């Protein structure tokens, strides 16, 4: 019995030390797990944000590619572009929204002029029709120039995801 008490007394400081270390080790483990969870959630949020931005970019690019290839504005693609612009208001900074607004203005003006041409009477003034055609060409030229800046403008705001 005496030997047992001596053994306990001999190991008591070690047991006290280990007992005292349990709480800090447990706290450190919990803190590490919480940090890893935060990093995982942060990466997930950045990926989702990037996906949202890419979705907007794809719809804008589809509209602009069609305009560039055909020198026409297709109404359904324009409507999808407008939806993308509405989303962009909440996702991108004002600088990019101003760029999209310029595309929107020129596209809408082209569509309005096209509607005017479509509704023109057969005996309409030829000078007015020619003036509309010239305006539409200016809008198209502007849209094609803006299409050339599309990647540059978006790439500033859509970054790469880091692992």
PDB file of C-alpha atoms in Angstrom:
ATOM      1  CA  UNK A   1       0.000   0.000   0.000  1.00  0.00           C
ATOM      2  CA  UNK A   2       2.831   2.298   0.875  1.00  0.00           C
ATOM      3  CA  UNK A   3       4.378   1.559  -2.469  1.00  0.00           C
ATOM      4  CA  UNK A   4       1.162   2.536  -4.204  1.00  0.00           C
ATOM      5  CA  UNK A   5       1.039   5.865  -2.326  1.00  0.00           C
ATOM      6  CA  UNK A   6       4.675   6.529  -3.194  1.00  0.00           C
ATOM      7  CA  UNK A   7       3.934   5.753  -6.839  1.00  0.00           C
ATOM      8  CA  UNK A   8       0.917   8.074  -6.821  1.00  0.00           C
ATOM      9  CA  UNK A   9       2.917  10.834  -5.110  1.00  0.00           C
ATOM     10  CA  UNK A  10       5.711  10.370  -7.634  1.00  0.00           C
ATOM     11  CA  UNK A  11       3.382  10.673 -10.649  1.00  0.00           C
ATOM     12  CA  UNK A  12       1.017  13.287  -9.159  1.00  0.00           C
ATOM     13  CA  UNK A  13       2.884  16.313 -10.614  1.00  0.00           C
ATOM     14  CA  UNK A  14       2.793  14.677 -14.040  1.00  0.00           C
ATOM     15  CA  UNK A  15      -0.931  13.911 -13.685  1.00  0.00           C
ATOM     16  CA  UNK A  16      -1.608  17.481 -12.540  1.00  0.00           C
ATOM     17  CA  UNK A  17       0.306  18.806 -15.533  1.00  0.00           C
ATOM     18  CA  UNK A  18      -1.590  16.590 -17.974  1.00  0.00           C
ATOM     19  CA  UNK A  19      -4.871  17.521 -16.333  1.00  0.00           C
ATOM     20  CA  UNK A  20      -4.011  21.201 -16.708  1.00  0.00           C
ATOM     21  CA  UNK A  21      -3.121  20.752 -20.394  1.00  0.00           C
ATOM     22  CA  UNK A  22      -6.412  19.108 -21.362  1.00  0.00           C
ATOM     23  CA  UNK A  23      -8.380  22.398 -21.443  1.00  0.00           C
ATOM     24  CA  UNK A  24      -5.880  24.382 -23.549  1.00  0.00           C
ATOM     25  CA  UNK A  25      -5.430  21.487 -25.991  1.00  0.00           C
ATOM     26  CA  UNK A  26      -9.200  21.075 -26.270  1.00  0.00           C
ATOM     27  CA  UNK A  27      -9.672  24.841 -26.754  1.00  0.00           C
ATOM     28  CA  UNK A  28      -6.944  24.916 -29.424  1.00  0.00           C
ATOM     29  CA  UNK A  29      -8.542  21.994 -31.242  1.00  0.00           C
ATOM     30  CA  UNK A  30     -11.972  23.653 -31.209  1.00  0.00           C
ATOM     31  CA  UNK A  31     -10.442  26.948 -32.426  1.00  0.00           C
ATOM     32  CA  UNK A  32      -8.633  25.127 -35.254  1.00  0.00           C
ATOM     33  CA  UNK A  33     -11.829  23.361 -36.350  1.00  0.00           C
ATOM     34  CA  UNK A  34     -13.753  26.659 -36.272  1.00  0.00           C
ATOM     35  CA  UNK A  35     -11.035  28.346 -38.350  1.00  0.00           C
ATOM     36  CA  UNK A  36     -11.095  25.550 -40.939  1.00  0.00           C
ATOM     37  CA  UNK A  37     -14.894  25.791 -41.124  1.00  0.00           C
ATOM     38  CA  UNK A  38     -14.660  29.562 -41.632  1.00  0.00           C
ATOM     39  CA  UNK A  39     -12.098  29.087 -44.440  1.00  0.00           C
ATOM     40  CA  UNK A  40     -14.316  26.503 -46.127  1.00  0.00           C
ATOM     41  CA  UNK A  41     -17.369  28.778 -45.950  1.00  0.00           C
ATOM     42  CA  UNK A  42     -15.366  31.749 -47.212  1.00  0.00           C
ATOM     43  CA  UNK A  43     -14.126  29.767 -50.223  1.00  0.00           C
ATOM     44  CA  UNK A  44     -17.667  28.583 -50.942  1.00  0.00           C
ATOM     45  CA  UNK A  45     -19.016  32.154 -50.821  1.00  0.00           C
ATOM     46  CA  UNK A  46     -16.274  33.391 -53.154  1.00  0.00           C
ATOM     47  CA  UNK A  47     -16.994  30.555 -55.611  1.00  0.00           C
ATOM     48  CA  UNK A  48     -20.720  31.300 -55.560  1.00  0.00           C
ATOM     49  CA  UNK A  49     -20.086  35.017 -56.026  1.00  0.00           C
ATOM     50  CA  UNK A  50     -17.795  34.284 -58.952  1.00  0.00           C
ATOM     51  CA  UNK A  51     -20.381  31.971 -60.517  1.00  0.00           C
ATOM     52  CA  UNK A  52     -22.999  34.705 -60.242  1.00  0.00           C
ATOM     53  CA  UNK A  53     -20.655  37.200 -61.892  1.00  0.00           C
ATOM     54  CA  UNK A  54     -19.790  34.741 -64.659  1.00  0.00           C
ATOM     55  CA  UNK A  55     -23.485  34.136 -65.320  1.00  0.00           C
ATOM     56  CA  UNK A  56     -23.996  37.867 -65.837  1.00  0.00           C
ATOM     57  CA  UNK A  57     -20.907  38.063 -68.054  1.00  0.00           C
ATOM     58  CA  UNK A  58     -22.087  35.156 -70.226  1.00  0.00           C
ATOM     59  CA  UNK A  59     -25.477  36.764 -70.895  1.00  0.00           C
ATOM     60  CA  UNK A  60     -23.902  40.116 -71.715  1.00  0.00           C
ATOM     61  CA  UNK A  61     -21.363  38.427 -73.965  1.00  0.00           C
ATOM     62  CA  UNK A  62     -24.057  36.433 -75.785  1.00  0.00           C
ATOM     63  CA  UNK A  63     -25.892  39.665 -76.577  1.00  0.00           C
ATOM     64  CA  UNK A  64     -22.721  41.433 -77.661  1.00  0.00           C
ATOM     65  CA  UNK A  65     -21.449  38.512 -79.772  1.00  0.00           C
ATOM     66  CA  UNK A  66     -24.713  38.448 -81.687  1.00  0.00           C
ATOM     67  CA  UNK A  67     -24.567  42.213 -82.218  1.00  0.00           C
ATOM     68  CA  UNK A  68     -20.967  41.977 -83.373  1.00  0.00           C
ATOM     69  CA  UNK A  69     -21.602  39.079 -85.753  1.00  0.00           C
ATOM     70  CA  UNK A  70     -24.838  40.324 -87.326  1.00  0.00           C
ATOM     71  CA  UNK A  71     -24.811  44.078 -86.694  1.00  0.00           C
ATOM     72  CA  UNK A  72     -28.338  43.674 -85.359  1.00  0.00           C
ATOM     73  CA  UNK A  73     -29.893  43.590 -81.906  1.00  0.00           C
ATOM     74  CA  UNK A  74     -32.030  40.547 -81.272  1.00  0.00           C
ATOM     75  CA  UNK A  75     -34.881  41.417 -78.907  1.00  0.00           C
ATOM     76  CA  UNK A  76     -34.805  38.176 -76.859  1.00  0.00           C
ATOM     77  CA  UNK A  77     -31.044  38.437 -76.289  1.00  0.00           C
ATOM     78  CA  UNK A  78     -31.498  42.082 -75.393  1.00  0.00           C
ATOM     79  CA  UNK A  79     -34.093  41.139 -72.759  1.00  0.00           C
ATOM     80  CA  UNK A  80     -31.698  38.590 -71.252  1.00  0.00           C
ATOM     81  CA  UNK A  81     -29.015  41.275 -71.305  1.00  0.00           C
ATOM     82  CA  UNK A  82     -31.375  43.622 -69.414  1.00  0.00           C
ATOM     83  CA  UNK A  83     -31.966  40.950 -66.766  1.00  0.00           C
ATOM     84  CA  UNK A  84     -28.213  40.509 -66.408  1.00  0.00           C
ATOM     85  CA  UNK A  85     -27.861  44.290 -66.005  1.00  0.00           C
ATOM     86  CA  UNK A  86     -30.463  44.291 -63.245  1.00  0.00           C
ATOM     87  CA  UNK A  87     -28.502  41.612 -61.392  1.00  0.00           C
ATOM     88  CA  UNK A  88     -25.233  43.438 -62.047  1.00  0.00           C
ATOM     89  CA  UNK A  89     -26.557  46.472 -60.172  1.00  0.00           C
ATOM     90  CA  UNK A  90     -26.225  44.444 -56.964  1.00  0.00           C
ATOM     91  CA  UNK A  91     -23.070  42.518 -57.795  1.00  0.00           C
ATOM     92  CA  UNK A  92     -20.654  44.841 -59.576  1.00  0.00           C
ATOM     93  CA  UNK A  93     -19.318  48.314 -58.781  1.00  0.00           C
ATOM     94  CA  UNK A  94     -20.765  51.428 -60.430  1.00  0.00           C
ATOM     95  CA  UNK A  95     -17.899  51.593 -62.936  1.00  0.00           C
ATOM     96  CA  UNK A  96     -18.995  48.355 -64.623  1.00  0.00           C
ATOM     97  CA  UNK A  97     -22.664  49.262 -64.344  1.00  0.00           C
ATOM     98  CA  UNK A  98     -21.926  52.473 -66.247  1.00  0.00           C
ATOM     99  CA  UNK A  99     -20.280  50.395 -68.970  1.00  0.00           C
ATOM    100  CA  UNK A 100     -23.345  48.123 -69.155  1.00  0.00           C
ATOM    101  CA  UNK A 101     -25.594  51.161 -69.223  1.00  0.00           C
ATOM    102  CA  UNK A 102     -23.782  52.425 -72.309  1.00  0.00           C
ATOM    103  CA  UNK A 103     -24.378  49.074 -74.027  1.00  0.00           C
ATOM    104  CA  UNK A 104     -28.016  49.209 -72.944  1.00  0.00           C
ATOM    105  CA  UNK A 105     -28.560  52.717 -74.278  1.00  0.00           C
ATOM    106  CA  UNK A 106     -27.076  51.962 -77.694  1.00  0.00           C
ATOM    107  CA  UNK A 107     -28.912  48.650 -77.993  1.00  0.00           C
ATOM    108  CA  UNK A 108     -32.239  50.202 -77.046  1.00  0.00           C
ATOM    109  CA  UNK A 109     -31.769  53.119 -79.419  1.00  0.00           C
ATOM    110  CA  UNK A 110     -30.998  50.701 -82.245  1.00  0.00           C
ATOM    111  CA  UNK A 111     -34.149  48.698 -81.446  1.00  0.00           C
ATOM    112  CA  UNK A 112     -36.282  51.867 -81.340  1.00  0.00           C
ATOM    113  CA  UNK A 113     -34.936  52.971 -84.708  1.00  0.00           C
ATOM    114  CA  UNK A 114     -35.561  49.503 -86.117  1.00  0.00           C
ATOM    115  CA  UNK A 115     -39.160  49.659 -84.846  1.00  0.00           C
ATOM    116  CA  UNK A 116     -39.543  53.045 -86.545  1.00  0.00           C
ATOM    117  CA  UNK A 117     -38.242  51.594 -89.806  1.00  0.00           C
ATOM    118  CA  UNK A 118     -40.552  48.603 -89.513  1.00  0.00           C
ATOM    119  CA  UNK A 119     -43.546  50.893 -88.997  1.00  0.00           C
ATOM    120  CA  UNK A 120     -42.617  53.347 -91.742  1.00  0.00           C
ATOM    121  CA  UNK A 121     -45.230  53.822 -94.405  1.00  0.00           C
ATOM    122  CA  UNK A 122     -44.306  52.731 -97.920  1.00  0.00           C
ATOM    123  CA  UNK A 123     -44.349  56.353 -99.049  1.00  0.00           C
ATOM    124  CA  UNK A 124     -42.194  57.576 -96.124  1.00  0.00           C
ATOM    125  CA  UNK A 125     -39.635  60.311 -96.637  1.00  0.00           C
ATOM    126  CA  UNK A 126     -36.440  58.718 -97.976  1.00  0.00           C
ATOM    127  CA  UNK A 127     -34.248  61.287 -96.175  1.00  0.00           C
ATOM    128  CA  UNK A 128     -35.777  60.308 -92.828  1.00  0.00           C
ATOM    129  CA  UNK A 129     -35.233  56.648 -93.540  1.00  0.00           C
ATOM    130  CA  UNK A 130     -31.619  57.282 -94.520  1.00  0.00           C
ATOM    131  CA  UNK A 131     -31.119  59.332 -91.338  1.00  0.00           C
ATOM    132  CA  UNK A 132     -32.429  56.400 -89.260  1.00  0.00           C
ATOM    133  CA  UNK A 133     -30.068  54.026 -91.056  1.00  0.00           C
ATOM    134  CA  UNK A 134     -27.125  56.340 -90.333  1.00  0.00           C
ATOM    135  CA  UNK A 135     -28.104  56.567 -86.651  1.00  0.00           C
ATOM    136  CA  UNK A 136     -28.362  52.801 -86.455  1.00  0.00           C
ATOM    137  CA  UNK A 137     -24.894  52.457 -87.976  1.00  0.00           C
ATOM    138  CA  UNK A 138     -23.494  54.790 -85.325  1.00  0.00           C
ATOM    139  CA  UNK A 139     -25.143  52.699 -82.585  1.00  0.00           C
ATOM    140  CA  UNK A 140     -23.718  49.522 -84.098  1.00  0.00           C
ATOM    141  CA  UNK A 141     -20.230  50.996 -84.390  1.00  0.00           C
ATOM    142  CA  UNK A 142     -20.402  52.033 -80.739  1.00  0.00           C
ATOM    143  CA  UNK A 143     -21.656  48.598 -79.670  1.00  0.00           C
ATOM    144  CA  UNK A 144     -18.860  46.883 -81.568  1.00  0.00           C
ATOM    145  CA  UNK A 145     -16.284  49.105 -79.872  1.00  0.00           C
ATOM    146  CA  UNK A 146     -17.836  48.318 -76.492  1.00  0.00           C
ATOM    147  CA  UNK A 147     -17.757  44.612 -77.297  1.00  0.00           C
ATOM    148  CA  UNK A 148     -14.014  44.934 -77.739  1.00  0.00           C
ATOM    149  CA  UNK A 149     -13.750  46.210 -74.154  1.00  0.00           C
ATOM    150  CA  UNK A 150     -16.081  43.587 -72.673  1.00  0.00           C
ATOM    151  CA  UNK A 151     -13.479  41.136 -71.368  1.00  0.00           C
ATOM    152  CA  UNK A 152     -11.250  43.907 -70.075  1.00  0.00           C
ATOM    153  CA  UNK A 153     -14.087  45.554 -68.136  1.00  0.00           C
ATOM    154  CA  UNK A 154     -15.375  42.331 -66.591  1.00  0.00           C
ATOM    155  CA  UNK A 155     -12.000  40.768 -65.825  1.00  0.00           C
ATOM    156  CA  UNK A 156     -11.253  43.597 -63.383  1.00  0.00           C
ATOM    157  CA  UNK A 157     -14.151  42.406 -61.250  1.00  0.00           C
ATOM    158  CA  UNK A 158     -14.166  38.639 -61.719  1.00  0.00           C
ATOM    159  CA  UNK A 159     -11.076  37.307 -59.981  1.00  0.00           C
ATOM    160  CA  UNK A 160      -9.634  33.850 -59.845  1.00  0.00           C
ATOM    161  CA  UNK A 161     -10.594  31.596 -56.954  1.00  0.00           C
ATOM    162  CA  UNK A 162      -7.666  30.648 -54.795  1.00  0.00           C
ATOM    163  CA  UNK A 163      -7.558  27.120 -53.421  1.00  0.00           C
TER     164      UNK A 163
END
